Amino acid sequence: MNSPNRRSRPWITGSVFLLVLIQGAVAGPRPLDDSSLARIRFEQRLRQPLSLALRFTDESGSSVALHDYFREKPVLIVPGYYGCPMLCGQVANGLIEAMQDIKATAGRDFEMLFVSINPAETSQLAAEKKRAYLKRYGRADSRNGWHFLTGSDSAIQTLSSELGFHYAYDPLSKQYAHPSGIVVVRPDGVIAQYLFGVTYSPGDLNHAVKAAAKGEAQSPIKELLLLCFHYTPLTGKYAGFVIALVRSAALGTLFALAAVLFVMVRRPRRRSA
């Protein structure tokens, strides 16, 4: 005859396993809180100079400095990250569509500078993005005007701070929450204008490039808070609600499994009795 202790072992083992799952769900990676999301924005720092001595790695794996791209042409800086599954691709697509509708050409009239905010990304990934964007742009003679950079965390944070580009990493989704837009910079490295969102007016883009080439800086524009995070622009409360809802559903599922496990263990006992 089996002892009561032996008969209770399946239930004890299952309970321990269930407690481990619940603990993992509750004590897992924490999402960005409301205060962190509230700080994510694109602050307009017009007429502010950039630190052109900052060093990065380009798509070929070579070490470069920002001043390598600031000579006689304005520079369009696009902050984001290459592995972004959200708005970053939409920003690039919207910018390319606007560039296709203006006479000014990347490489001839201005420089394109994509900068990854993810220090873990590699130059190989940057090279893949360059090939894809060049193919879509369709102007073969502009290859030398497109640059895709990766860098250290300190260099990224310094440049992002000077651009007014405030972002945060979410350990739960393993994504970066950040605003969307581009920065137009004069040839001397001074910020001239911001363009926000994921679509851009060809007229606005053309005017921004021409004004920056002349050394002009524009007035601030209306801010647009469109976060690249969880696929839709989220406020802190909405993000917290969604994450809480997901966690509640997960816990509900675990408790349902506990009930099923309890019934399965109890049945053999009743039959034995």
PDB file of C-alpha atoms in Angstrom:
ATOM      1  CA  MET A   1       0.000   0.000   0.000  1.00  0.00           C
ATOM      2  CA  ASN A   2       1.250   3.455  -0.860  1.00  0.00           C
ATOM      3  CA  SER A   3       1.762   5.796   2.047  1.00  0.00           C
ATOM      4  CA  PRO A   4      -0.163   9.133   2.175  1.00  0.00           C
ATOM      5  CA  ASN A   5       3.120  10.992   1.732  1.00  0.00           C
ATOM      6  CA  ARG A   6       3.883   9.223  -1.522  1.00  0.00           C
ATOM      7  CA  ARG A   7       0.366   9.782  -2.870  1.00  0.00           C
ATOM      8  CA  SER A   8       0.670  13.523  -2.187  1.00  0.00           C
ATOM      9  CA  ARG A   9       3.982  13.937  -4.008  1.00  0.00           C
ATOM     10  CA  PRO A  10       2.463  14.628  -7.482  1.00  0.00           C
ATOM     11  CA  TRP A  11       0.365  17.431  -6.001  1.00  0.00           C
ATOM     12  CA  ILE A  12       3.324  18.871  -4.075  1.00  0.00           C
ATOM     13  CA  THR A  13       5.555  18.718  -7.159  1.00  0.00           C
ATOM     14  CA  GLY A  14       2.887  20.358  -9.308  1.00  0.00           C
ATOM     15  CA  SER A  15       2.315  23.060  -6.701  1.00  0.00           C
ATOM     16  CA  VAL A  16       6.006  23.884  -6.532  1.00  0.00           C
ATOM     17  CA  PHE A  17       6.198  24.074 -10.319  1.00  0.00           C
ATOM     18  CA  LEU A  18       3.136  26.321 -10.396  1.00  0.00           C
ATOM     19  CA  LEU A  19       4.572  28.632  -7.740  1.00  0.00           C
ATOM     20  CA  VAL A  20       7.752  28.966  -9.784  1.00  0.00           C
ATOM     21  CA  LEU A  21       5.719  29.951 -12.854  1.00  0.00           C
ATOM     22  CA  ILE A  22       3.681  32.488 -10.887  1.00  0.00           C
ATOM     23  CA  GLN A  23       6.818  33.958  -9.342  1.00  0.00           C
ATOM     24  CA  GLY A  24       8.366  34.284 -12.795  1.00  0.00           C
ATOM     25  CA  ALA A  25       5.290  36.055 -14.113  1.00  0.00           C
ATOM     26  CA  VAL A  26       5.169  38.486 -11.190  1.00  0.00           C
ATOM     27  CA  ALA A  27       8.902  39.026 -10.653  1.00  0.00           C
ATOM     28  CA  GLY A  28       9.921  39.003 -14.316  1.00  0.00           C
ATOM     29  CA  PRO A  29      11.270  41.969 -16.262  1.00  0.00           C
ATOM     30  CA  ARG A  30       9.439  45.129 -15.351  1.00  0.00           C
ATOM     31  CA  PRO A  31       7.944  47.282 -18.121  1.00  0.00           C
ATOM     32  CA  LEU A  32       8.675  50.963 -18.467  1.00  0.00           C
ATOM     33  CA  ASP A  33       6.757  52.912 -15.858  1.00  0.00           C
ATOM     34  CA  ASP A  34       4.639  55.977 -16.532  1.00  0.00           C
ATOM     35  CA  SER A  35       7.370  58.434 -15.538  1.00  0.00           C
ATOM     36  CA  SER A  36       9.863  56.825 -17.951  1.00  0.00           C
ATOM     37  CA  LEU A  37       7.400  56.981 -20.838  1.00  0.00           C
ATOM     38  CA  ALA A  38       6.560  60.596 -19.998  1.00  0.00           C
ATOM     39  CA  ARG A  39      10.211  61.577 -20.520  1.00  0.00           C
ATOM     40  CA  ILE A  40      10.320  60.151 -24.053  1.00  0.00           C
ATOM     41  CA  ARG A  41      10.096  63.031 -26.503  1.00  0.00           C
ATOM     42  CA  PHE A  42      11.877  64.832 -29.315  1.00  0.00           C
ATOM     43  CA  GLU A  43      13.105  68.064 -27.780  1.00  0.00           C
ATOM     44  CA  GLN A  44      13.883  70.761 -30.351  1.00  0.00           C
ATOM     45  CA  ARG A  45      17.368  72.103 -29.760  1.00  0.00           C
ATOM     46  CA  LEU A  46      17.600  74.512 -32.649  1.00  0.00           C
ATOM     47  CA  ARG A  47      20.857  76.392 -33.218  1.00  0.00           C
ATOM     48  CA  GLN A  48      22.713  73.999 -30.905  1.00  0.00           C
ATOM     49  CA  PRO A  49      26.031  72.554 -32.144  1.00  0.00           C
ATOM     50  CA  LEU A  50      26.756  68.836 -32.177  1.00  0.00           C
ATOM     51  CA  SER A  51      29.938  67.222 -30.886  1.00  0.00           C
ATOM     52  CA  LEU A  52      31.468  66.370 -34.248  1.00  0.00           C
ATOM     53  CA  ALA A  53      34.417  64.571 -32.655  1.00  0.00           C
ATOM     54  CA  LEU A  54      32.155  61.704 -31.514  1.00  0.00           C
ATOM     55  CA  ARG A  55      33.255  58.421 -33.024  1.00  0.00           C
ATOM     56  CA  PHE A  56      31.079  55.638 -34.436  1.00  0.00           C
ATOM     57  CA  THR A  57      31.400  52.630 -36.754  1.00  0.00           C
ATOM     58  CA  ASP A  58      30.008  52.827 -40.280  1.00  0.00           C
ATOM     59  CA  GLU A  59      28.339  50.090 -42.326  1.00  0.00           C
ATOM     60  CA  SER A  60      31.694  48.869 -43.644  1.00  0.00           C
ATOM     61  CA  GLY A  61      33.063  48.361 -40.118  1.00  0.00           C
ATOM     62  CA  SER A  62      35.376  51.394 -40.279  1.00  0.00           C
ATOM     63  CA  SER A  63      35.794  53.803 -37.375  1.00  0.00           C
ATOM     64  CA  VAL A  64      34.505  57.268 -38.284  1.00  0.00           C
ATOM     65  CA  ALA A  65      33.898  60.618 -36.612  1.00  0.00           C
ATOM     66  CA  LEU A  66      30.839  62.782 -37.138  1.00  0.00           C
ATOM     67  CA  HIS A  67      32.944  65.538 -38.665  1.00  0.00           C
ATOM     68  CA  ASP A  68      33.677  63.189 -41.579  1.00  0.00           C
ATOM     69  CA  TYR A  69      30.142  63.911 -42.836  1.00  0.00           C
ATOM     70  CA  PHE A  70      30.004  67.640 -42.168  1.00  0.00           C
ATOM     71  CA  ARG A  71      31.800  69.508 -44.919  1.00  0.00           C
ATOM     72  CA  GLU A  72      29.882  71.634 -47.406  1.00  0.00           C
ATOM     73  CA  LYS A  73      26.471  69.962 -47.321  1.00  0.00           C
ATOM     74  CA  PRO A  74      23.635  69.780 -44.807  1.00  0.00           C
ATOM     75  CA  VAL A  75      23.110  66.442 -43.055  1.00  0.00           C
ATOM     76  CA  LEU A  76      19.839  64.647 -42.365  1.00  0.00           C
ATOM     77  CA  ILE A  77      20.178  62.619 -39.157  1.00  0.00           C
ATOM     78  CA  VAL A  78      17.727  59.777 -38.541  1.00  0.00           C
ATOM     79  CA  PRO A  79      18.012  58.308 -35.013  1.00  0.00           C
ATOM     80  CA  GLY A  80      16.455  54.897 -34.360  1.00  0.00           C
ATOM     81  CA  TYR A  81      17.677  51.316 -34.565  1.00  0.00           C
ATOM     82  CA  TYR A  82      17.980  48.825 -37.409  1.00  0.00           C
ATOM     83  CA  GLY A  83      16.256  45.906 -35.703  1.00  0.00           C
ATOM     84  CA  CYS A  84      13.203  47.971 -34.798  1.00  0.00           C
ATOM     85  CA  PRO A  85       9.950  46.129 -35.602  1.00  0.00           C
ATOM     86  CA  MET A  86       7.825  49.233 -35.203  1.00  0.00           C
ATOM     87  CA  LEU A  87       7.929  52.768 -36.614  1.00  0.00           C
ATOM     88  CA  CYS A  88      11.592  53.012 -37.638  1.00  0.00           C
ATOM     89  CA  GLY A  89      10.914  51.359 -40.976  1.00  0.00           C
ATOM     90  CA  GLN A  90       7.950  53.679 -41.511  1.00  0.00           C
ATOM     91  CA  VAL A  91      10.140  56.708 -40.794  1.00  0.00           C
ATOM     92  CA  ALA A  92      12.687  55.556 -43.389  1.00  0.00           C
ATOM     93  CA  ASN A  93       9.987  54.760 -45.951  1.00  0.00           C
ATOM     94  CA  GLY A  94       8.277  58.109 -45.455  1.00  0.00           C
ATOM     95  CA  LEU A  95      11.568  59.950 -45.770  1.00  0.00           C
ATOM     96  CA  ILE A  96      12.560  58.079 -48.934  1.00  0.00           C
ATOM     97  CA  GLU A  97       9.187  58.812 -50.534  1.00  0.00           C
ATOM     98  CA  ALA A  98       9.642  62.527 -49.826  1.00  0.00           C
ATOM     99  CA  MET A  99      13.231  62.416 -51.147  1.00  0.00           C
ATOM    100  CA  GLN A 100      12.048  60.813 -54.375  1.00  0.00           C
ATOM    101  CA  ASP A 101       9.779  63.791 -55.002  1.00  0.00           C
ATOM    102  CA  ILE A 102      12.447  66.493 -54.746  1.00  0.00           C
ATOM    103  CA  LYS A 103      15.290  67.361 -57.114  1.00  0.00           C
ATOM    104  CA  ALA A 104      17.913  67.485 -54.386  1.00  0.00           C
ATOM    105  CA  THR A 105      19.770  64.168 -54.248  1.00  0.00           C
ATOM    106  CA  ALA A 106      21.441  62.456 -51.317  1.00  0.00           C
ATOM    107  CA  GLY A 107      25.203  62.511 -51.804  1.00  0.00           C
ATOM    108  CA  ARG A 108      25.116  65.459 -54.174  1.00  0.00           C
ATOM    109  CA  ASP A 109      23.082  68.021 -52.225  1.00  0.00           C
ATOM    110  CA  PHE A 110      22.963  66.588 -48.707  1.00  0.00           C
ATOM    111  CA  GLU A 111      24.185  63.666 -46.597  1.00  0.00           C
ATOM    112  CA  MET A 112      21.988  60.958 -45.047  1.00  0.00           C
ATOM    113  CA  LEU A 113      23.052  59.739 -41.613  1.00  0.00           C
ATOM    114  CA  PHE A 114      21.209  56.902 -39.880  1.00  0.00           C
ATOM    115  CA  VAL A 115      22.390  56.369 -36.297  1.00  0.00           C
ATOM    116  CA  SER A 116      21.440  53.311 -34.239  1.00  0.00           C
ATOM    117  CA  ILE A 117      20.601  53.880 -30.581  1.00  0.00           C
ATOM    118  CA  ASN A 118      21.163  50.169 -29.850  1.00  0.00           C
ATOM    119  CA  PRO A 119      24.832  49.628 -28.898  1.00  0.00           C
ATOM    120  CA  ALA A 120      24.440  45.871 -29.548  1.00  0.00           C
ATOM    121  CA  GLU A 121      23.747  46.307 -33.265  1.00  0.00           C
ATOM    122  CA  THR A 122      26.504  45.538 -35.766  1.00  0.00           C
ATOM    123  CA  SER A 123      27.873  47.056 -38.939  1.00  0.00           C
ATOM    124  CA  GLN A 124      26.641  43.977 -40.851  1.00  0.00           C
ATOM    125  CA  LEU A 125      23.060  44.843 -39.957  1.00  0.00           C
ATOM    126  CA  ALA A 126      23.731  48.463 -40.886  1.00  0.00           C
ATOM    127  CA  ALA A 127      25.049  47.357 -44.293  1.00  0.00           C
ATOM    128  CA  GLU A 128      21.885  45.330 -44.921  1.00  0.00           C
ATOM    129  CA  LYS A 129      19.728  48.365 -44.195  1.00  0.00           C
ATOM    130  CA  LYS A 130      21.815  50.514 -46.516  1.00  0.00           C
ATOM    131  CA  ARG A 131      21.371  48.090 -49.411  1.00  0.00           C
ATOM    132  CA  ALA A 132      17.621  47.915 -48.836  1.00  0.00           C
ATOM    133  CA  TYR A 133      17.137  51.691 -48.588  1.00  0.00           C
ATOM    134  CA  LEU A 134      19.365  52.461 -51.571  1.00  0.00           C
ATOM    135  CA  LYS A 135      17.403  50.015 -53.688  1.00  0.00           C
ATOM    136  CA  ARG A 136      14.156  51.687 -52.738  1.00  0.00           C
ATOM    137  CA  TYR A 137      15.526  55.200 -53.268  1.00  0.00           C
ATOM    138  CA  GLY A 138      16.478  54.288 -56.802  1.00  0.00           C
ATOM    139  CA  ARG A 139      19.234  56.837 -57.394  1.00  0.00           C
ATOM    140  CA  ALA A 140      22.394  54.807 -57.884  1.00  0.00           C
ATOM    141  CA  ASP A 141      24.730  57.815 -57.861  1.00  0.00           C
ATOM    142  CA  SER A 142      23.739  58.580 -54.251  1.00  0.00           C
ATOM    143  CA  ARG A 143      25.461  55.566 -52.678  1.00  0.00           C
ATOM    144  CA  ASN A 144      28.263  57.662 -51.176  1.00  0.00           C
ATOM    145  CA  GLY A 145      25.747  59.958 -49.526  1.00  0.00           C
ATOM    146  CA  TRP A 146      24.114  57.302 -47.331  1.00  0.00           C
ATOM    147  CA  HIS A 147      25.749  56.374 -44.031  1.00  0.00           C
ATOM    148  CA  PHE A 148      24.574  53.896 -41.384  1.00  0.00           C
ATOM    149  CA  LEU A 149      26.311  54.101 -38.034  1.00  0.00           C
ATOM    150  CA  THR A 150      26.537  51.977 -34.914  1.00  0.00           C
ATOM    151  CA  GLY A 151      28.422  52.928 -31.779  1.00  0.00           C
ATOM    152  CA  SER A 152      29.142  52.660 -28.098  1.00  0.00           C
ATOM    153  CA  ASP A 153      26.506  53.447 -25.518  1.00  0.00           C
ATOM    154  CA  SER A 154      28.320  56.606 -24.389  1.00  0.00           C
ATOM    155  CA  ALA A 155      28.635  58.005 -27.930  1.00  0.00           C
ATOM    156  CA  ILE A 156      24.992  57.174 -28.659  1.00  0.00           C
ATOM    157  CA  GLN A 157      23.749  58.812 -25.487  1.00  0.00           C
ATOM    158  CA  THR A 158      25.843  61.935 -26.046  1.00  0.00           C
ATOM    159  CA  LEU A 159      24.588  62.428 -29.591  1.00  0.00           C
ATOM    160  CA  SER A 160      20.994  61.597 -28.649  1.00  0.00           C
ATOM    161  CA  SER A 161      21.099  64.121 -25.817  1.00  0.00           C
ATOM    162  CA  GLU A 162      22.441  66.838 -28.120  1.00  0.00           C
ATOM    163  CA  LEU A 163      19.730  66.037 -30.676  1.00  0.00           C
ATOM    164  CA  GLY A 164      17.071  66.170 -27.964  1.00  0.00           C
ATOM    165  CA  PHE A 165      16.171  62.573 -28.768  1.00  0.00           C
ATOM    166  CA  HIS A 166      14.961  61.010 -25.512  1.00  0.00           C
ATOM    167  CA  TYR A 167      14.385  57.248 -25.489  1.00  0.00           C
ATOM    168  CA  ALA A 168      14.307  54.284 -23.088  1.00  0.00           C
ATOM    169  CA  TYR A 169      14.824  50.529 -23.271  1.00  0.00           C
ATOM    170  CA  ASP A 170      11.949  48.289 -22.257  1.00  0.00           C
ATOM    171  CA  PRO A 171      13.286  44.978 -20.846  1.00  0.00           C
ATOM    172  CA  LEU A 172       9.863  43.353 -21.056  1.00  0.00           C
ATOM    173  CA  SER A 173       9.425  43.707 -24.823  1.00  0.00           C
ATOM    174  CA  LYS A 174      13.192  43.995 -25.456  1.00  0.00           C
ATOM    175  CA  GLN A 175      12.531  47.056 -27.568  1.00  0.00           C
ATOM    176  CA  TYR A 176      13.391  50.735 -27.456  1.00  0.00           C
ATOM    177  CA  ALA A 177      10.643  53.249 -26.848  1.00  0.00           C
ATOM    178  CA  HIS A 178      11.527  56.394 -28.747  1.00  0.00           C
ATOM    179  CA  PRO A 179       9.964  59.244 -30.734  1.00  0.00           C
ATOM    180  CA  SER A 180       9.973  59.407 -34.527  1.00  0.00           C
ATOM    181  CA  GLY A 181      11.388  62.073 -36.802  1.00  0.00           C
ATOM    182  CA  ILE A 182      14.513  63.445 -38.453  1.00  0.00           C
ATOM    183  CA  VAL A 183      16.927  66.271 -37.697  1.00  0.00           C
ATOM    184  CA  VAL A 184      18.265  68.598 -40.389  1.00  0.00           C
ATOM    185  CA  VAL A 185      21.740  69.877 -39.504  1.00  0.00           C
ATOM    186  CA  ARG A 186      23.760  72.654 -41.156  1.00  0.00           C
ATOM    187  CA  PRO A 187      27.179  71.909 -42.707  1.00  0.00           C
ATOM    188  CA  ASP A 188      28.850  73.424 -39.626  1.00  0.00           C
ATOM    189  CA  GLY A 189      27.151  70.882 -37.344  1.00  0.00           C
ATOM    190  CA  VAL A 190      24.478  73.218 -35.948  1.00  0.00           C
ATOM    191  CA  ILE A 191      20.889  71.946 -35.716  1.00  0.00           C
ATOM    192  CA  ALA A 192      18.666  73.769 -38.215  1.00  0.00           C
ATOM    193  CA  GLN A 193      15.264  72.068 -38.220  1.00  0.00           C
ATOM    194  CA  TYR A 194      13.177  69.099 -37.053  1.00  0.00           C
ATOM    195  CA  LEU A 195      10.645  67.079 -39.028  1.00  0.00           C
ATOM    196  CA  PHE A 196       8.409  64.862 -36.919  1.00  0.00           C
ATOM    197  CA  GLY A 197       6.253  61.827 -37.663  1.00  0.00           C
ATOM    198  CA  VAL A 198       6.556  59.053 -40.248  1.00  0.00           C
ATOM    199  CA  THR A 199       5.515  60.923 -43.401  1.00  0.00           C
ATOM    200  CA  TYR A 200       7.119  64.117 -44.650  1.00  0.00           C
ATOM    201  CA  SER A 201       6.031  66.792 -47.075  1.00  0.00           C
ATOM    202  CA  PRO A 202       8.436  66.975 -50.052  1.00  0.00           C
ATOM    203  CA  GLY A 203       8.038  70.755 -49.945  1.00  0.00           C
ATOM    204  CA  ASP A 204       8.987  70.952 -46.267  1.00  0.00           C
ATOM    205  CA  LEU A 205      11.930  68.617 -46.776  1.00  0.00           C
ATOM    206  CA  ASN A 206      13.180  70.567 -49.804  1.00  0.00           C
ATOM    207  CA  HIS A 207      12.895  73.873 -47.951  1.00  0.00           C
ATOM    208  CA  ALA A 208      14.676  72.467 -44.893  1.00  0.00           C
ATOM    209  CA  VAL A 209      17.605  71.192 -46.973  1.00  0.00           C
ATOM    210  CA  LYS A 210      17.980  74.482 -48.876  1.00  0.00           C
ATOM    211  CA  ALA A 211      17.730  76.599 -45.714  1.00  0.00           C
ATOM    212  CA  ALA A 212      20.308  74.460 -43.884  1.00  0.00           C
ATOM    213  CA  ALA A 213      22.663  74.697 -46.873  1.00  0.00           C
ATOM    214  CA  LYS A 214      22.494  78.490 -46.520  1.00  0.00           C
ATOM    215  CA  GLY A 215      23.304  78.261 -42.821  1.00  0.00           C
ATOM    216  CA  GLU A 216      19.776  79.146 -41.692  1.00  0.00           C
ATOM    217  CA  ALA A 217      17.937  77.692 -38.714  1.00  0.00           C
ATOM    218  CA  GLN A 218      14.156  77.490 -38.686  1.00  0.00           C
ATOM    219  CA  SER A 219      11.654  78.170 -35.917  1.00  0.00           C
ATOM    220  CA  PRO A 220      10.365  75.369 -33.684  1.00  0.00           C
ATOM    221  CA  ILE A 221       7.519  73.327 -35.123  1.00  0.00           C
ATOM    222  CA  LYS A 222       4.594  71.726 -33.358  1.00  0.00           C
ATOM    223  CA  GLU A 223       5.705  68.621 -31.529  1.00  0.00           C
ATOM    224  CA  LEU A 224       4.217  65.268 -32.519  1.00  0.00           C
ATOM    225  CA  LEU A 225       4.443  62.503 -29.948  1.00  0.00           C
ATOM    226  CA  LEU A 226       4.491  59.292 -31.938  1.00  0.00           C
ATOM    227  CA  LEU A 227       6.324  56.632 -29.986  1.00  0.00           C
ATOM    228  CA  CYS A 228       8.033  53.678 -31.581  1.00  0.00           C
ATOM    229  CA  PHE A 229       6.842  51.207 -28.955  1.00  0.00           C
ATOM    230  CA  HIS A 230       4.329  48.329 -28.957  1.00  0.00           C
ATOM    231  CA  TYR A 231       3.423  49.227 -32.563  1.00  0.00           C
ATOM    232  CA  THR A 232       1.112  52.130 -31.653  1.00  0.00           C
ATOM    233  CA  PRO A 233       1.762  55.516 -30.037  1.00  0.00           C
ATOM    234  CA  LEU A 234       1.137  54.825 -26.357  1.00  0.00           C
ATOM    235  CA  THR A 235       0.773  57.055 -23.368  1.00  0.00           C
ATOM    236  CA  GLY A 236       2.145  55.883 -20.036  1.00  0.00           C
ATOM    237  CA  LYS A 237      -1.311  54.972 -18.669  1.00  0.00           C
ATOM    238  CA  TYR A 238      -2.271  53.000 -21.766  1.00  0.00           C
ATOM    239  CA  ALA A 239       0.997  51.076 -21.788  1.00  0.00           C
ATOM    240  CA  GLY A 240       0.646  50.269 -18.115  1.00  0.00           C
ATOM    241  CA  PHE A 241      -2.936  49.127 -18.641  1.00  0.00           C
ATOM    242  CA  VAL A 242      -2.000  46.824 -21.511  1.00  0.00           C
ATOM    243  CA  ILE A 243       0.896  45.279 -19.610  1.00  0.00           C
ATOM    244  CA  ALA A 244      -1.233  44.826 -16.491  1.00  0.00           C
ATOM    245  CA  LEU A 245      -3.915  43.208 -18.613  1.00  0.00           C
ATOM    246  CA  VAL A 246      -1.428  40.785 -20.119  1.00  0.00           C
ATOM    247  CA  ARG A 247       0.002  39.916 -16.716  1.00  0.00           C
ATOM    248  CA  SER A 248      -3.506  39.380 -15.288  1.00  0.00           C
ATOM    249  CA  ALA A 249      -4.359  37.072 -18.155  1.00  0.00           C
ATOM    250  CA  ALA A 250      -1.148  35.128 -17.596  1.00  0.00           C
ATOM    251  CA  LEU A 251      -1.855  34.727 -13.906  1.00  0.00           C
ATOM    252  CA  GLY A 252      -5.427  33.707 -14.658  1.00  0.00           C
ATOM    253  CA  THR A 253      -4.131  31.011 -16.992  1.00  0.00           C
ATOM    254  CA  LEU A 254      -1.736  29.736 -14.338  1.00  0.00           C
ATOM    255  CA  PHE A 255      -4.475  29.494 -11.723  1.00  0.00           C
ATOM    256  CA  ALA A 256      -6.680  27.680 -14.223  1.00  0.00           C
ATOM    257  CA  LEU A 257      -3.860  25.182 -14.769  1.00  0.00           C
ATOM    258  CA  ALA A 258      -3.583  24.796 -11.000  1.00  0.00           C
ATOM    259  CA  ALA A 259      -7.255  23.906 -10.795  1.00  0.00           C
ATOM    260  CA  VAL A 260      -6.913  21.330 -13.575  1.00  0.00           C
ATOM    261  CA  LEU A 261      -3.844  19.850 -11.918  1.00  0.00           C
ATOM    262  CA  PHE A 262      -5.655  19.656  -8.585  1.00  0.00           C
ATOM    263  CA  VAL A 263      -8.605  17.789 -10.162  1.00  0.00           C
ATOM    264  CA  MET A 264      -6.302  15.367 -11.972  1.00  0.00           C
ATOM    265  CA  VAL A 265      -4.456  14.525  -8.769  1.00  0.00           C
ATOM    266  CA  ARG A 266      -7.623  14.153  -6.705  1.00  0.00           C
ATOM    267  CA  ARG A 267      -9.301  11.718  -9.117  1.00  0.00           C
ATOM    268  CA  PRO A 268      -6.915   8.779  -8.484  1.00  0.00           C
ATOM    269  CA  ARG A 269      -7.379   9.271  -4.756  1.00  0.00           C
ATOM    270  CA  ARG A 270     -11.164   8.992  -5.040  1.00  0.00           C
ATOM    271  CA  ARG A 271     -10.906   5.870  -7.186  1.00  0.00           C
ATOM    272  CA  SER A 272      -8.525   4.272  -4.650  1.00  0.00           C
ATOM    273  CA  ALA A 273     -10.928   5.070  -1.852  1.00  0.00           C
TER     274      ALA A 273
END
